[in-house]
């Protein structure tokens, strides 16, 4: 459902780009070392450099040129497993400017915002580039991810991270410095999906609605309940979207050892909430969901946008 066939966004031709890390480890790539206690070390391989830890040291040159998936022993007998980091491991260890979208949420965004190979996706802000990597993987070299970021220092961090992860320029990626609310309309871009990860996504809703093709999806990632309320109501007030669907995902590890099978003790309790809504065709309105607002939902204390037809309601006694 792209607006028109388009040429690749970057300077690299899609057919010349593989984006796959295989074969012997090369200088300039990242590796991930894990010791017997599960402690992780991620670093770039640099010829002539040494890796130090509380278990002595290792020469980078002893890792370069080997197929990943091996065990090495440090100068004082510490054992490490060596692999290339997965994307989910890279994004939580790479340098950060702003807070990143966690892998569990990137997975939800790719699935529930229906990011498909060849899609044209707009995202803002780019932050540290974590979500960007997942979006680029999902659209592939013939799609397009158009990222907007208003802070230059974050854009620089994201550019370094994304380039590092893919081992060069991704042909589907375009990064624009500027505020989405102004830069997106000025660009004239039309897109299939828009992902908003920022403090005030409601400020960008009009720009998102104008850029989205009919049937397209807007998806917001917000950290607090007050942001969630304000964004959902802003989507309802806009009127050109279907009823927004808000949710969050919780992921729990399990301890499995013989008969001792139980949930793990540690869990990331909260990262952020997600909301999606689909864009109606121009001039079309989705029938308003027939709902009786909960008592006090839009009472005198409520200061956000008010959905059409919902009067101010008295607060509960
Ligand atoms: C939480 S970070 C995004 C993290 C990113 N999604 C990641 O996974 O690494 C939020 C970013 O949005 C940027 N931002 C906020 N409002 C914006 C806007 N209206 N247009 C463009 N960027 C914006 C901020 O500068 C910040 O870098």
PDB file of C-alpha atoms and ligand atoms in Angstrom, residues 94 97-102 106 123-132 148-151 154-155 158 176 178-182 196-201 203-204 221, ligand 1:
ATOM      1  CA  UNK A  94      24.769   0.530  22.361  1.00  0.00           C
ATOM      2  CA  UNK A  97      21.350   9.673  23.630  1.00  0.00           C
ATOM      3  CA  UNK A  98      17.699   9.271  24.624  1.00  0.00           C
ATOM      4  CA  UNK A  99      15.893   6.300  26.217  1.00  0.00           C
ATOM      5  CA  UNK A 100      15.408   3.440  23.751  1.00  0.00           C
ATOM      6  CA  UNK A 101      12.368   1.392  22.775  1.00  0.00           C
ATOM      7  CA  UNK A 102      12.945  -1.973  24.440  1.00  0.00           C
ATOM      8  CA  UNK A 106       9.823  -3.088  19.174  1.00  0.00           C
ATOM      9  CA  UNK A 123       9.055   7.575  12.772  1.00  0.00           C
ATOM     10  CA  UNK A 124       9.840  10.339  15.261  1.00  0.00           C
ATOM     11  CA  UNK A 125      11.894  10.913  17.250  1.00  0.00           C
ATOM     12  CA  UNK A 126      14.803   8.791  16.238  1.00  0.00           C
ATOM     13  CA  UNK A 127      16.402   9.100  19.722  1.00  0.00           C
ATOM     14  CA  UNK A 128      19.201   6.530  19.857  1.00  0.00           C
ATOM     15  CA  UNK A 129      18.042   4.608  16.778  1.00  0.00           C
ATOM     16  CA  UNK A 130      16.923   1.425  18.560  1.00  0.00           C
ATOM     17  CA  UNK A 131      13.438   1.231  17.045  1.00  0.00           C
ATOM     18  CA  UNK A 132      14.875   2.395  13.715  1.00  0.00           C
ATOM     19  CA  UNK A 148      12.720  12.619  12.061  1.00  0.00           C
ATOM     20  CA  UNK A 149      14.620  13.976  15.046  1.00  0.00           C
ATOM     21  CA  UNK A 150      14.653  17.532  16.337  1.00  0.00           C
ATOM     22  CA  UNK A 151      17.873  17.301  18.367  1.00  0.00           C
ATOM     23  CA  UNK A 154      20.538  12.530  19.238  1.00  0.00           C
ATOM     24  CA  UNK A 155      20.436  12.272  15.447  1.00  0.00           C
ATOM     25  CA  UNK A 158      21.306   7.301  16.096  1.00  0.00           C
ATOM     26  CA  UNK A 176      15.804  14.270   8.695  1.00  0.00           C
ATOM     27  CA  UNK A 178      13.629  18.788  12.410  1.00  0.00           C
ATOM     28  CA  UNK A 179      10.349  18.763  14.297  1.00  0.00           C
ATOM     29  CA  UNK A 180       7.984  16.203  12.767  1.00  0.00           C
ATOM     30  CA  UNK A 181       5.003  18.558  13.054  1.00  0.00           C
ATOM     31  CA  UNK A 182       6.693  20.979  10.608  1.00  0.00           C
ATOM     32  CA  UNK A 196       5.492   8.381  17.374  1.00  0.00           C
ATOM     33  CA  UNK A 197       7.892   7.958  20.302  1.00  0.00           C
ATOM     34  CA  UNK A 198       8.074  11.382  21.945  1.00  0.00           C
ATOM     35  CA  UNK A 199       6.761  13.344  24.926  1.00  0.00           C
ATOM     36  CA  UNK A 200       3.860  15.023  23.125  1.00  0.00           C
ATOM     37  CA  UNK A 201       2.684  12.837  20.204  1.00  0.00           C
ATOM     38  CA  UNK A 203       1.214  17.721  18.756  1.00  0.00           C
ATOM     39  CA  UNK A 204       2.124  15.671  15.664  1.00  0.00           C
ATOM     40  CA  UNK A 221       4.633   4.769  22.374  1.00  0.00           C
TER      41      UNK A 221
HETATM   42  C1  LIG B   1      12.475   8.513  23.726  1.00  0.00           C
HETATM   43  S1  LIG B   1      13.357   9.206  22.423  1.00  0.00           S
HETATM   44  C2  LIG B   1      13.103   8.117  21.061  1.00  0.00           C
HETATM   45  C3  LIG B   1      13.842   6.803  21.203  1.00  0.00           C
HETATM   46  C4  LIG B   1      13.908   5.979  19.947  1.00  0.00           C
HETATM   47  N1  LIG B   1      12.589   5.613  19.463  1.00  0.00           N
HETATM   48  C5  LIG B   1      14.771   4.748  20.147  1.00  0.00           C
HETATM   49  O1  LIG B   1      14.235   3.635  20.152  1.00  0.00           O
HETATM   50  O2  LIG B   1      15.991   4.892  20.293  1.00  0.00           O
HETATM   51  C6  LIG B   1      12.351  10.578  21.987  1.00  0.00           C
HETATM   52  C7  LIG B   1      13.008  11.470  20.936  1.00  0.00           C
HETATM   53  O3  LIG B   1      12.022  12.228  20.288  1.00  0.00           O
HETATM   54  C8  LIG B   1      12.575  13.475  19.932  1.00  0.00           C
HETATM   55  N2  LIG B   1      11.421  14.345  19.655  1.00  0.00           N
HETATM   56  C9  LIG B   1      10.486  14.792  20.551  1.00  0.00           C
HETATM   57  N3  LIG B   1       9.521  15.491  19.912  1.00  0.00           N
HETATM   58  C10 LIG B   1       9.850  15.479  18.588  1.00  0.00           C
HETATM   59  C11 LIG B   1       9.244  16.031  17.415  1.00  0.00           C
HETATM   60  N4  LIG B   1       8.104  16.736  17.504  1.00  0.00           N
HETATM   61  N5  LIG B   1       9.841  15.855  16.216  1.00  0.00           N
HETATM   62  C12 LIG B   1      11.005  15.149  16.132  1.00  0.00           C
HETATM   63  N6  LIG B   1      11.626  14.590  17.212  1.00  0.00           N
HETATM   64  C13 LIG B   1      11.058  14.754  18.416  1.00  0.00           C
HETATM   65  C14 LIG B   1      13.421  13.818  21.140  1.00  0.00           C
HETATM   66  O4  LIG B   1      14.406  14.785  20.818  1.00  0.00           O
HETATM   67  C15 LIG B   1      14.005  12.450  21.498  1.00  0.00           C
HETATM   68  O5  LIG B   1      15.248  12.248  20.869  1.00  0.00           O
END
